N, CA, C and O atoms as a Tripos MOL2 file, in Angstrom:
@<TRIPOS>MOLECULE
protein
  292   291    73     0     0
PROTEIN
NO_CHARGES

@<TRIPOS>ATOM
      1 N          71.6500   73.4790   90.2590 N.3       1 MET1
      2 CA         72.8780   73.3470   91.0160 C.3       1 MET1
      3 C          72.6150   73.8700   92.4280 C.2       1 MET1
      4 O          72.2040   75.0190   92.5970 O.2       1 MET1
      5 N          72.8490   73.0360   93.4370 N.am      2 GLY2
      6 CA         72.6030   73.4200   94.8180 C.3       2 GLY2
      7 C          73.7530   74.1980   95.4100 C.2       2 GLY2
      8 O          74.8280   74.3160   94.8220 O.2       2 GLY2
      9 N          73.4940   74.7310   96.6020 N.am      3 ALA3
     10 CA         74.5220   75.5200   97.2850 C.3       3 ALA3
     11 C          75.7510   74.6800   97.5950 C.2       3 ALA3
     12 O          76.8760   75.1740   97.5270 O.2       3 ALA3
     13 N          75.5400   73.4040   97.9380 N.am      4 GLY4
     14 CA         76.6730   72.5260   98.2310 C.3       4 GLY4
     15 C          77.5650   72.3360   97.0210 C.2       4 GLY4
     16 O          78.7880   72.2710   97.1470 O.2       4 GLY4
     17 N          76.9510   72.2460   95.8400 N.am      5 THR5
     18 CA         77.7260   72.0830   94.6100 C.3       5 THR5
     19 C          78.5750   73.3220   94.3440 C.2       5 THR5
     20 O          79.7310   73.2140   93.9340 O.2       5 THR5
     21 N          77.9990   74.4960   94.5780 N.am      6 CYS6
     22 CA         78.7480   75.7450   94.3680 C.3       6 CYS6
     23 C          79.9280   75.8370   95.3270 C.2       6 CYS6
     24 O          81.0290   76.2170   94.9290 O.2       6 CYS6
     25 N          79.6960   75.4830   96.6050 N.am      7 ARG7
     26 CA         80.7900   75.5290   97.5840 C.3       7 ARG7
     27 C          81.8910   74.5520   97.2100 C.2       7 ARG7
     28 O          83.0740   74.8660   97.3420 O.2       7 ARG7
     29 N          81.5110   73.3690   96.7450 N.am      8 ALA8
     30 CA         82.5140   72.3720   96.3540 C.3       8 ALA8
     31 C          83.3370   72.8760   95.1720 C.2       8 ALA8
     32 O          84.5570   72.7150   95.1500 O.2       8 ALA8
     33 N          82.6740   73.4840   94.1930 N.am      9 ALA9
     34 CA         83.3900   74.0130   93.0250 C.3       9 ALA9
     35 C          84.3310   75.1380   93.4420 C.2       9 ALA9
     36 O          85.4600   75.2170   92.9570 O.2       9 ALA9
     37 N          83.8710   76.0080   94.3360 N.am     10 ALA10
     38 CA         84.7200   77.1020   94.8140 C.3      10 ALA10
     39 C          85.9200   76.5520   95.5700 C.2      10 ALA10
     40 O          87.0280   77.0740   95.4460 O.2      10 ALA10
     41 N          85.7050   75.5080   96.3450 N.am     11 GLY11
     42 CA         86.8060   74.8860   97.0740 C.3      11 GLY11
     43 C          87.8440   74.2980   96.1390 C.2      11 GLY11
     44 O          89.0450   74.4090   96.3870 O.2      11 GLY11
     45 N          87.3860   73.6740   95.0630 N.am     12 ARG12
     46 CA         88.3280   73.1070   94.0850 C.3      12 ARG12
     47 C          89.1330   74.2140   93.4090 C.2      12 ARG12
     48 O          90.3320   74.0590   93.1760 O.2      12 ARG12
     49 N          88.4760   75.3310   93.0930 N.am     13 ARG13
     50 CA         89.1910   76.4520   92.4730 C.3      13 ARG13
     51 C          90.2190   77.0310   93.4390 C.2      13 ARG13
     52 O          91.3360   77.3540   93.0360 O.2      13 ARG13
     53 N          89.8480   77.1640   94.7070 N.am     14 SER14
     54 CA         90.7830   77.6880   95.7020 C.3      14 SER14
     55 C          91.9780   76.7630   95.8550 C.2      14 SER14
     56 O          93.1170   77.2210   95.9440 O.2      14 SER14
     57 N          91.7200   75.4600   95.8870 N.am     15 TYR15
     58 CA         92.8030   74.4820   96.0220 C.3      15 TYR15
     59 C          93.7210   74.5490   94.8030 C.2      15 TYR15
     60 O          94.9410   74.4660   94.9410 O.2      15 TYR15
     61 N          93.1430   74.6990   93.6160 N.am     16 ALA16
     62 CA         93.9450   74.8000   92.3900 C.3      16 ALA16
     63 C          94.7880   76.0730   92.4100 C.2      16 ALA16
     64 O          95.9530   76.0500   92.0110 O.2      16 ALA16
     65 N          94.2120   77.1760   92.8680 N.am     17 ALA17
     66 CA         94.9510   78.4390   92.9370 C.3      17 ALA17
     67 C          96.1040   78.3280   93.9320 C.2      17 ALA17
     68 O          97.1940   78.8420   93.6810 O.2      17 ALA17
     69 N          95.8660   77.6550   95.0610 N.am     18 LEU18
     70 CA         96.9390   77.4630   96.0350 C.3      18 LEU18
     71 C          98.0550   76.6140   95.4380 C.2      18 LEU18
     72 O          99.2330   76.8790   95.6770 O.2      18 LEU18
     73 N          97.6880   75.5930   94.6630 N.am     19 GLY19
     74 CA         98.6950   74.7580   94.0060 C.3      19 GLY19
     75 C          99.5540   75.5650   93.0480 C.2      19 GLY19
     76 O         100.7740   75.4010   93.0140 O.2      19 GLY19
     77 N          98.9260   76.4340   92.2710 N.am     20 LEU20
     78 CA         99.6770   77.2910   91.3400 C.3      20 LEU20
     79 C         100.5960   78.2430   92.0970 C.2      20 LEU20
     80 O         101.7560   78.4200   91.7240 O.2      20 LEU20
     81 N         100.0820   78.8480   93.1500 N.am     21 ALA21
     82 CA        100.8900   79.7820   93.9360 C.3      21 ALA21
     83 C         102.0840   79.0670   94.5610 C.2      21 ALA21
     84 O         103.1870   79.6130   94.6030 O.2      21 ALA21
     85 N         101.8640   77.8570   95.0420 N.am     22 THR22
     86 CA        102.9530   77.0880   95.6430 C.3      22 THR22
     87 C         104.0060   76.7440   94.6000 C.2      22 THR22
     88 O         105.2040   76.8610   94.8570 O.2      22 THR22
     89 N         103.5600   76.3220   93.4300 N.am     23 ARG23
     90 CA        104.4990   75.9690   92.3640 C.3      23 ARG23
     91 C         105.3610   77.1500   91.9430 C.2      23 ARG23
     92 O         106.5240   76.9800   91.5770 O.2      23 ARG23
     93 N         104.7930   78.3320   91.9950 N.am     24 HIS24
     94 CA        105.5220   79.5310   91.5640 C.3      24 HIS24
     95 C         106.2420   80.2170   92.7250 C.2      24 HIS24
     96 O         106.8440   81.2760   92.5470 O.2      24 HIS24
     97 N         106.1810   79.6190   93.9030 N.am     25 GLY25
     98 CA        106.9030   80.1460   95.0530 C.3      25 GLY25
     99 C         106.3340   81.4040   95.6640 C.2      25 GLY25
    100 O         107.0600   82.1630   96.3060 O.2      25 GLY25
    101 N         105.0410   81.6400   95.4760 N.am     26 ILE26
    102 CA        104.4550   82.8710   96.0110 C.3      26 ILE26
    103 C         103.3630   82.6150   97.0380 C.2      26 ILE26
    104 O         102.6920   83.5520   97.4700 O.2      26 ILE26
    105 N         103.1730   81.3600   97.4350 N.am     27 ALA27
    106 CA        102.0750   81.0290   98.3430 C.3      27 ALA27
    107 C         102.2240   81.6920   99.7060 C.2      27 ALA27
    108 O         101.2240   82.0920  100.3020 O.2      27 ALA27
    109 N         103.4300   81.8160  100.2070 N.am     28 ASP28
    110 CA        103.6310   82.3360  101.5530 C.3      28 ASP28
    111 C         104.1610   83.7590  101.5840 C.2      28 ASP28
    112 O         104.5690   84.2390  102.6420 O.2      28 ASP28
    113 N         104.1650   84.4320  100.4640 N.am     29 GLN29
    114 CA        104.6640   85.8020  100.4330 C.3      29 GLN29
    115 C         103.5660   86.7650  100.8800 C.2      29 GLN29
    116 O         102.4210   86.6500  100.4420 O.2      29 GLN29
    117 N         103.9110   87.7100  101.7470 N.am     30 PRO30
    118 CA        102.9060   88.6910  102.1580 C.3      30 PRO30
    119 C         102.5610   89.6250  100.9980 C.2      30 PRO30
    120 O         103.3580   89.8270  100.0820 O.2      30 PRO30
    121 N         101.3760   90.1750  101.0600 N.am     31 ALA31
    122 CA        100.9530   91.1250  100.0290 C.3      31 ALA31
    123 C         101.8410   92.3630  100.0910 C.2      31 ALA31
    124 O         102.1900   92.8330  101.1740 O.2      31 ALA31
    125 N         102.1980   92.8790   98.9410 N.am     32 ALA32
    126 CA        102.9900   94.1110   98.8850 C.3      32 ALA32
    127 C         102.1200   95.2860   99.3240 C.2      32 ALA32
    128 O         100.9510   95.3750   98.9470 O.2      32 ALA32
    129 N         102.6860   96.1710  100.1080 N.am     33 ALA33
    130 CA        101.9570   97.3590  100.5480 C.3      33 ALA33
    131 C         101.6910   98.2590   99.3470 C.2      33 ALA33
    132 O         102.5920   98.5410   98.5570 O.2      33 ALA33
    133 N         100.4590   98.7010   99.2210 N.am     34 LEU34
    134 CA        100.0870   99.5640   98.0990 C.3      34 LEU34
    135 C         100.3320  101.0390   98.4100 C.2      34 LEU34
    136 O         100.5550  101.8370   97.5000 O.2      34 LEU34
    137 N         100.2930  101.4000   99.6830 N.am     35 VAL35
    138 CA        100.5650  102.7790  100.0960 C.3      35 VAL35
    139 C         101.9820  102.8060  100.6620 C.2      35 VAL35
    140 O         102.3320  102.0160  101.5380 O.2      35 VAL35
    141 N         102.7790  103.7210  100.1480 N.am     36 ARG36
    142 CA        104.1820  103.8220  100.5720 C.3      36 ARG36
    143 C         104.4170  105.1510  101.2910 C.2      36 ARG36
    144 O         103.6150  106.0810  101.2130 O.2      36 ARG36
    145 N         105.5330  105.2000  101.9830 N.am     37 GLY37
    146 CA        105.8740  106.4230  102.7090 C.3      37 GLY37
    147 C         105.9390  107.6360  101.8070 C.2      37 GLY37
    148 O         105.4840  108.7180  102.1790 O.2      37 GLY37
    149 N         106.5050  107.4610  100.6160 N.am     38 CYS38
    150 CA        106.6150  108.6020   99.6930 C.3      38 CYS38
    151 C         105.2360  109.1040   99.2630 C.2      38 CYS38
    152 O         105.0710  110.2850   98.9600 O.2      38 CYS38
    153 N         104.2440  108.2040   99.2350 N.am     39 ASP39
    154 CA        102.8790  108.6280   98.8950 C.3      39 ASP39
    155 C         102.3290  109.5600   99.9740 C.2      39 ASP39
    156 O         101.7250  110.5900   99.6760 O.2      39 ASP39
    157 N         102.5510  109.1770  101.2300 N.am     40 LEU40
    158 CA        102.0440  109.9970  102.3330 C.3      40 LEU40
    159 C         102.8070  111.3120  102.4450 C.2      40 LEU40
    160 O         102.2130  112.3530  102.7270 O.2      40 LEU40
    161 N         104.1070  111.2710  102.2280 N.am     41 ILE41
    162 CA        104.9020  112.5050  102.2580 C.3      41 ILE41
    163 C         104.4400  113.4500  101.1520 C.2      41 ILE41
    164 O         104.3370  114.6570  101.3670 O.2      41 ILE41
    165 N         104.1620  112.9010   99.9690 N.am     42 ALA42
    166 CA        103.6550  113.7210   98.8640 C.3      42 ALA42
    167 C         102.2910  114.3250   99.1980 C.2      42 ALA42
    168 O         101.9230  115.3770   98.6770 O.2      42 ALA42
    169 N         101.5420  113.6400  100.0810 N.am     43 ALA43
    170 CA        100.2300  114.1450  100.4890 C.3      43 ALA43
    171 C         100.3370  115.1280  101.6550 C.2      43 ALA43
    172 O          99.3260  115.6290  102.1460 O.2      43 ALA43
    173 N         101.5780  115.4020  102.0980 N.am     44 GLY44
    174 CA        101.7720  116.4040  103.1280 C.3      44 GLY44
    175 C         102.0510  115.8740  104.5230 C.2      44 GLY44
    176 O         102.1790  116.6670  105.4560 O.2      44 GLY44
    177 N         102.1490  114.5690  104.7010 N.am     45 VAL45
    178 CA        102.4620  114.0020  106.0120 C.3      45 VAL45
    179 C         103.9590  114.1720  106.2650 C.2      45 VAL45
    180 O         104.7840  113.8500  105.4100 O.2      45 VAL45
    181 N         104.2950  114.6750  107.4380 N.am     46 LYS46
    182 CA        105.7030  114.8800  107.7940 C.3      46 LYS46
    183 C         106.3410  113.5460  108.1830 C.2      46 LYS46
    184 O         105.6960  112.7290  108.8410 O.2      46 LYS46
    185 N         107.5900  113.3120  107.7900 N.am     47 PRO47
    186 CA        108.2910  112.0960  108.2200 C.3      47 PRO47
    187 C         108.3650  112.0380  109.7490 C.2      47 PRO47
    188 O         108.5640  113.0560  110.4130 O.2      47 PRO47
    189 N         108.2030  110.8510  110.2830 N.am     48 GLY48
    190 CA        108.2650  110.6610  111.7290 C.3      48 GLY48
    191 C         107.4260  109.4760  112.1490 C.2      48 GLY48
    192 O         106.9150  108.7420  111.3020 O.2      48 GLY48
    193 N         107.2790  109.2790  113.4510 N.am     49 PRO49
    194 CA        106.5340  108.1260  113.9510 C.3      49 PRO49
    195 C         105.0870  108.0680  113.4560 C.2      49 PRO49
    196 O         104.5590  106.9820  113.2180 O.2      49 PRO49
    197 N         104.4540  109.2110  113.3040 N.am     50 ALA50
    198 CA        103.0680  109.2270  112.8260 C.3      50 ALA50
    199 C         102.9700  108.6610  111.4140 C.2      50 ALA50
    200 O         101.9820  108.0130  111.0670 O.2      50 ALA50
    201 N         103.9870  108.9050  110.6070 N.am     51 LEU51
    202 CA        104.0150  108.3630  109.2440 C.3      51 LEU51
    203 C         104.0010  106.8370  109.2990 C.2      51 LEU51
    204 O         103.2620  106.1940  108.5530 O.2      51 LEU51
    205 N         104.8060  106.2640  110.1700 N.am     52 GLY52
    206 CA        104.8300  104.8110  110.3310 C.3      52 GLY52
    207 C         103.4920  104.2730  110.7970 C.2      52 GLY52
    208 O         103.0440  103.2250  110.3320 O.2      52 GLY52
    209 N         102.8460  104.9900  111.7220 N.am     53 ASP53
    210 CA        101.5280  104.5730  112.2040 C.3      53 ASP53
    211 C         100.5100  104.5860  111.0740 C.2      53 ASP53
    212 O          99.6970  103.6700  110.9510 O.2      53 ASP53
    213 N         100.5580  105.6290  110.2470 N.am     54 LEU54
    214 CA         99.6330  105.7200  109.1080 C.3      54 LEU54
    215 C          99.8930  104.6090  108.0940 C.2      54 LEU54
    216 O          98.9520  104.0330  107.5480 O.2      54 LEU54
    217 N         101.1600  104.3080  107.8430 N.am     55 LEU55
    218 CA        101.4950  103.2220  106.9140 C.3      55 LEU55
    219 C         100.9800  101.8850  107.4350 C.2      55 LEU55
    220 O         100.4390  101.0830  106.6740 O.2      55 LEU55
    221 N         101.1510  101.6490  108.7260 N.am     56 ALA56
    222 CA        100.6650  100.3990  109.3190 C.3      56 ALA56
    223 C          99.1480  100.3060  109.2150 C.2      56 ALA56
    224 O          98.6100   99.2450  108.8970 O.2      56 ALA56
    225 N          98.4590  101.4080  109.4800 N.am     57 ALA57
    226 CA         96.9980  101.4210  109.3880 C.3      57 ALA57
    227 C          96.5390  101.2060  107.9480 C.2      57 ALA57
    228 O          95.5640  100.4940  107.7040 O.2      57 ALA57
    229 N          97.2370  101.8180  106.9980 N.am     58 ALA58
    230 CA         96.8790  101.6450  105.5860 C.3      58 ALA58
    231 C          97.0840  100.1990  105.1510 C.2      58 ALA58
    232 O          96.2640   99.6500  104.4160 O.2      58 ALA58
    233 N          98.1730   99.5800  105.6000 N.am     59 TYR59
    234 CA         98.4410   98.1870  105.2270 C.3      59 TYR59
    235 C          97.3870   97.2650  105.8320 C.2      59 TYR59
    236 O          96.9220   96.3350  105.1730 O.2      59 TYR59
    237 N          97.0120   97.5170  107.0730 N.am     60 GLU60
    238 CA         95.9740   96.7120  107.7260 C.3      60 GLU60
    239 C          94.6490   96.8550  106.9710 C.2      60 GLU60
    240 O          93.9450   95.8680  106.7550 O.2      60 GLU60
    241 N          94.3130   98.0840  106.5710 N.am     61 ALA61
    242 CA         93.0850   98.3100  105.7980 C.3      61 ALA61
    243 C          93.1500   97.5850  104.4570 C.2      61 ALA61
    244 O          92.1570   97.0180  104.0010 O.2      61 ALA61
    245 N          94.3150   97.6070  103.8360 N.am     62 GLN62
    246 CA         94.4990   96.8880  102.5660 C.3      62 GLN62
    247 C          94.2490   95.3980  102.7640 C.2      62 GLN62
    248 O          93.5290   94.7810  101.9780 O.2      62 GLN62
    249 N          94.8360   94.8150  103.8060 N.am     63 LEU63
    250 CA         94.6620   93.3850  104.0640 C.3      63 LEU63
    251 C          93.2190   93.0450  104.4090 C.2      63 LEU63
    252 O          92.7580   91.9350  104.1430 O.2      63 LEU63
    253 N          92.5060   94.0030  105.0050 N.am     64 ASP64
    254 CA         91.0960   93.7980  105.3400 C.3      64 ASP64
    255 C          90.1820   93.9800  104.1390 C.2      64 ASP64
    256 O          88.9730   93.7690  104.2410 O.2      64 ASP64
    257 N          90.7560   94.3740  102.9890 N.am     65 GLY65
    258 CA         89.9760   94.5020  101.7650 C.3      65 GLY65
    259 C          89.3970   95.8770  101.5090 C.2      65 GLY65
    260 O          88.5530   96.0320  100.6270 O.2      65 GLY65
    261 N          89.8300   96.8810  102.2610 N.am     66 ALA66
    262 CA         89.3000   98.2320  102.0650 C.3      66 ALA66
    263 C          89.6610   98.7880  100.6960 C.2      66 ALA66
    264 O          88.9170   99.5970  100.1410 O.2      66 ALA66
    265 N          90.7980   98.3630  100.1450 N.am     67 PHE67
    266 CA         91.2010   98.7610   98.7940 C.3      67 PHE67
    267 C          92.1590   97.7180   98.2540 C.2      67 PHE67
    268 O          92.7820   96.9800   99.0160 O.2      67 PHE67
    269 N          92.2730   97.6610   96.9310 N.am     68 SER68
    270 CA         93.1150   96.6230   96.3200 C.3      68 SER68
    271 C          93.9830   97.1500   95.1790 C.2      68 SER68
    272 O          94.5600   96.3700   94.4210 O.2      68 SER68
    273 N          94.0740   98.4640   95.0600 N.am     69 SER69
    274 CA         94.9440   99.0420   94.0350 C.3      69 SER69
    275 C          95.5360  100.3360   94.5680 C.2      69 SER69
    276 O          95.0010  100.9330   95.5020 O.2      69 SER69
    277 N          96.6320  100.7630   93.9790 N.am     70 ARG70
    278 CA         97.2540  102.0190   94.4130 C.3      70 ARG70
    279 C          96.3060  103.1910   94.1910 C.2      70 ARG70
    280 O          96.2680  104.1220   94.9960 O.2      70 ARG70
    281 N          95.5470  103.1510   93.1110 N.am     71 ALA71
    282 CA         94.6190  104.2470   92.8150 C.3      71 ALA71
    283 C          93.5370  104.3510   93.8870 C.2      71 ALA71
    284 O          93.1100  105.4520   94.2330 O.2      71 ALA71
    285 N          93.0940  103.2130   94.4110 N.am     72 ALA72
    286 CA         92.0340  103.2140   95.4110 C.3      72 ALA72
    287 C          92.5730  103.4660   96.8140 C.2      72 ALA72
    288 O          91.8210  103.8570   97.7070 O.2      72 ALA72
    289 N          93.8820  103.2430   97.0140 N.am     73 GLY73
    290 CA         94.4830  103.4090   98.3520 C.3      73 GLY73
    291 C          94.6400  104.8420   98.6570 C.2      73 GLY73
    292 O          95.1260  105.1940   99.7320 O.2      73 GLY73
@<TRIPOS>BOND
     1     1     2 1
     2     2     3 1
     3     3     4 2
     4     3     5 am
     5     5     6 1
     6     6     7 1
     7     7     8 2
     8     7     9 am
     9     9    10 1
    10    10    11 1
    11    11    12 2
    12    11    13 am
    13    13    14 1
    14    14    15 1
    15    15    16 2
    16    15    17 am
    17    17    18 1
    18    18    19 1
    19    19    20 2
    20    19    21 am
    21    21    22 1
    22    22    23 1
    23    23    24 2
    24    23    25 am
    25    25    26 1
    26    26    27 1
    27    27    28 2
    28    27    29 am
    29    29    30 1
    30    30    31 1
    31    31    32 2
    32    31    33 am
    33    33    34 1
    34    34    35 1
    35    35    36 2
    36    35    37 am
    37    37    38 1
    38    38    39 1
    39    39    40 2
    40    39    41 am
    41    41    42 1
    42    42    43 1
    43    43    44 2
    44    43    45 am
    45    45    46 1
    46    46    47 1
    47    47    48 2
    48    47    49 am
    49    49    50 1
    50    50    51 1
    51    51    52 2
    52    51    53 am
    53    53    54 1
    54    54    55 1
    55    55    56 2
    56    55    57 am
    57    57    58 1
    58    58    59 1
    59    59    60 2
    60    59    61 am
    61    61    62 1
    62    62    63 1
    63    63    64 2
    64    63    65 am
    65    65    66 1
    66    66    67 1
    67    67    68 2
    68    67    69 am
    69    69    70 1
    70    70    71 1
    71    71    72 2
    72    71    73 am
    73    73    74 1
    74    74    75 1
    75    75    76 2
    76    75    77 am
    77    77    78 1
    78    78    79 1
    79    79    80 2
    80    79    81 am
    81    81    82 1
    82    82    83 1
    83    83    84 2
    84    83    85 am
    85    85    86 1
    86    86    87 1
    87    87    88 2
    88    87    89 am
    89    89    90 1
    90    90    91 1
    91    91    92 2
    92    91    93 am
    93    93    94 1
    94    94    95 1
    95    95    96 2
    96    95    97 am
    97    97    98 1
    98    98    99 1
    99    99   100 2
   100    99   101 am
   101   101   102 1
   102   102   103 1
   103   103   104 2
   104   103   105 am
   105   105   106 1
   106   106   107 1
   107   107   108 2
   108   107   109 am
   109   109   110 1
   110   110   111 1
   111   111   112 2
   112   111   113 am
   113   113   114 1
   114   114   115 1
   115   115   116 2
   116   115   117 am
   117   117   118 1
   118   118   119 1
   119   119   120 2
   120   119   121 am
   121   121   122 1
   122   122   123 1
   123   123   124 2
   124   123   125 am
   125   125   126 1
   126   126   127 1
   127   127   128 2
   128   127   129 am
   129   129   130 1
   130   130   131 1
   131   131   132 2
   132   131   133 am
   133   133   134 1
   134   134   135 1
   135   135   136 2
   136   135   137 am
   137   137   138 1
   138   138   139 1
   139   139   140 2
   140   139   141 am
   141   141   142 1
   142   142   143 1
   143   143   144 2
   144   143   145 am
   145   145   146 1
   146   146   147 1
   147   147   148 2
   148   147   149 am
   149   149   150 1
   150   150   151 1
   151   151   152 2
   152   151   153 am
   153   153   154 1
   154   154   155 1
   155   155   156 2
   156   155   157 am
   157   157   158 1
   158   158   159 1
   159   159   160 2
   160   159   161 am
   161   161   162 1
   162   162   163 1
   163   163   164 2
   164   163   165 am
   165   165   166 1
   166   166   167 1
   167   167   168 2
   168   167   169 am
   169   169   170 1
   170   170   171 1
   171   171   172 2
   172   171   173 am
   173   173   174 1
   174   174   175 1
   175   175   176 2
   176   175   177 am
   177   177   178 1
   178   178   179 1
   179   179   180 2
   180   179   181 am
   181   181   182 1
   182   182   183 1
   183   183   184 2
   184   183   185 am
   185   185   186 1
   186   186   187 1
   187   187   188 2
   188   187   189 am
   189   189   190 1
   190   190   191 1
   191   191   192 2
   192   191   193 am
   193   193   194 1
   194   194   195 1
   195   195   196 2
   196   195   197 am
   197   197   198 1
   198   198   199 1
   199   199   200 2
   200   199   201 am
   201   201   202 1
   202   202   203 1
   203   203   204 2
   204   203   205 am
   205   205   206 1
   206   206   207 1
   207   207   208 2
   208   207   209 am
   209   209   210 1
   210   210   211 1
   211   211   212 2
   212   211   213 am
   213   213   214 1
   214   214   215 1
   215   215   216 2
   216   215   217 am
   217   217   218 1
   218   218   219 1
   219   219   220 2
   220   219   221 am
   221   221   222 1
   222   222   223 1
   223   223   224 2
   224   223   225 am
   225   225   226 1
   226   226   227 1
   227   227   228 2
   228   227   229 am
   229   229   230 1
   230   230   231 1
   231   231   232 2
   232   231   233 am
   233   233   234 1
   234   234   235 1
   235   235   236 2
   236   235   237 am
   237   237   238 1
   238   238   239 1
   239   239   240 2
   240   239   241 am
   241   241   242 1
   242   242   243 1
   243   243   244 2
   244   243   245 am
   245   245   246 1
   246   246   247 1
   247   247   248 2
   248   247   249 am
   249   249   250 1
   250   250   251 1
   251   251   252 2
   252   251   253 am
   253   253   254 1
   254   254   255 1
   255   255   256 2
   256   255   257 am
   257   257   258 1
   258   258   259 1
   259   259   260 2
   260   259   261 am
   261   261   262 1
   262   262   263 1
   263   263   264 2
   264   263   265 am
   265   265   266 1
   266   266   267 1
   267   267   268 2
   268   267   269 am
   269   269   270 1
   270   270   271 1
   271   271   272 2
   272   271   273 am
   273   273   274 1
   274   274   275 1
   275   275   276 2
   276   275   277 am
   277   277   278 1
   278   278   279 1
   279   279   280 2
   280   279   281 am
   281   281   282 1
   282   282   283 1
   283   283   284 2
   284   283   285 am
   285   285   286 1
   286   286   287 1
   287   287   288 2
   288   287   289 am
   289   289   290 1
   290   290   291 1
   291   291   292 2
@<TRIPOS>SUBSTRUCTURE
     1 MET1         2 RESIDUE 1 A MET
     2 GLY2         6 RESIDUE 1 A GLY
     3 ALA3        10 RESIDUE 1 A ALA
     4 GLY4        14 RESIDUE 1 A GLY
     5 THR5        18 RESIDUE 1 A THR
     6 CYS6        22 RESIDUE 1 A CYS
     7 ARG7        26 RESIDUE 1 A ARG
     8 ALA8        30 RESIDUE 1 A ALA
     9 ALA9        34 RESIDUE 1 A ALA
    10 ALA10       38 RESIDUE 1 A ALA
    11 GLY11       42 RESIDUE 1 A GLY
    12 ARG12       46 RESIDUE 1 A ARG
    13 ARG13       50 RESIDUE 1 A ARG
    14 SER14       54 RESIDUE 1 A SER
    15 TYR15       58 RESIDUE 1 A TYR
    16 ALA16       62 RESIDUE 1 A ALA
    17 ALA17       66 RESIDUE 1 A ALA
    18 LEU18       70 RESIDUE 1 A LEU
    19 GLY19       74 RESIDUE 1 A GLY
    20 LEU20       78 RESIDUE 1 A LEU
    21 ALA21       82 RESIDUE 1 A ALA
    22 THR22       86 RESIDUE 1 A THR
    23 ARG23       90 RESIDUE 1 A ARG
    24 HIS24       94 RESIDUE 1 A HIS
    25 GLY25       98 RESIDUE 1 A GLY
    26 ILE26      102 RESIDUE 1 A ILE
    27 ALA27      106 RESIDUE 1 A ALA
    28 ASP28      110 RESIDUE 1 A ASP
    29 GLN29      114 RESIDUE 1 A GLN
    30 PRO30      118 RESIDUE 1 A PRO
    31 ALA31      122 RESIDUE 1 A ALA
    32 ALA32      126 RESIDUE 1 A ALA
    33 ALA33      130 RESIDUE 1 A ALA
    34 LEU34      134 RESIDUE 1 A LEU
    35 VAL35      138 RESIDUE 1 A VAL
    36 ARG36      142 RESIDUE 1 A ARG
    37 GLY37      146 RESIDUE 1 A GLY
    38 CYS38      150 RESIDUE 1 A CYS
    39 ASP39      154 RESIDUE 1 A ASP
    40 LEU40      158 RESIDUE 1 A LEU
    41 ILE41      162 RESIDUE 1 A ILE
    42 ALA42      166 RESIDUE 1 A ALA
    43 ALA43      170 RESIDUE 1 A ALA
    44 GLY44      174 RESIDUE 1 A GLY
    45 VAL45      178 RESIDUE 1 A VAL
    46 LYS46      182 RESIDUE 1 A LYS
    47 PRO47      186 RESIDUE 1 A PRO
    48 GLY48      190 RESIDUE 1 A GLY
    49 PRO49      194 RESIDUE 1 A PRO
    50 ALA50      198 RESIDUE 1 A ALA
    51 LEU51      202 RESIDUE 1 A LEU
    52 GLY52      206 RESIDUE 1 A GLY
    53 ASP53      210 RESIDUE 1 A ASP
    54 LEU54      214 RESIDUE 1 A LEU
    55 LEU55      218 RESIDUE 1 A LEU
    56 ALA56      222 RESIDUE 1 A ALA
    57 ALA57      226 RESIDUE 1 A ALA
    58 ALA58      230 RESIDUE 1 A ALA
    59 TYR59      234 RESIDUE 1 A TYR
    60 GLU60      238 RESIDUE 1 A GLU
    61 ALA61      242 RESIDUE 1 A ALA
    62 GLN62      246 RESIDUE 1 A GLN
    63 LEU63      250 RESIDUE 1 A LEU
    64 ASP64      254 RESIDUE 1 A ASP
    65 GLY65      258 RESIDUE 1 A GLY
    66 ALA66      262 RESIDUE 1 A ALA
    67 PHE67      266 RESIDUE 1 A PHE
    68 SER68      270 RESIDUE 1 A SER
    69 SER69      274 RESIDUE 1 A SER
    70 ARG70      278 RESIDUE 1 A ARG
    71 ALA71      282 RESIDUE 1 A ALA
    72 ALA72      286 RESIDUE 1 A ALA
    73 GLY73      290 RESIDUE 1 A GLY
């Protein structure tokens, strides 16, 4: 099996997954944030603008693939 065959198979799987997501109405929904404000407050971060900055940075890291579960976040 050549590299082109693998890419084609992966493309078909991706297309099928998109079809399923569309059918279930979740294709365009953003990923849920895994790190929440209460998590940071429990870790000792004081409520305020810095908390929002940390949440935004954590969400960006999540979207970039730095972590994919609450335990890893």
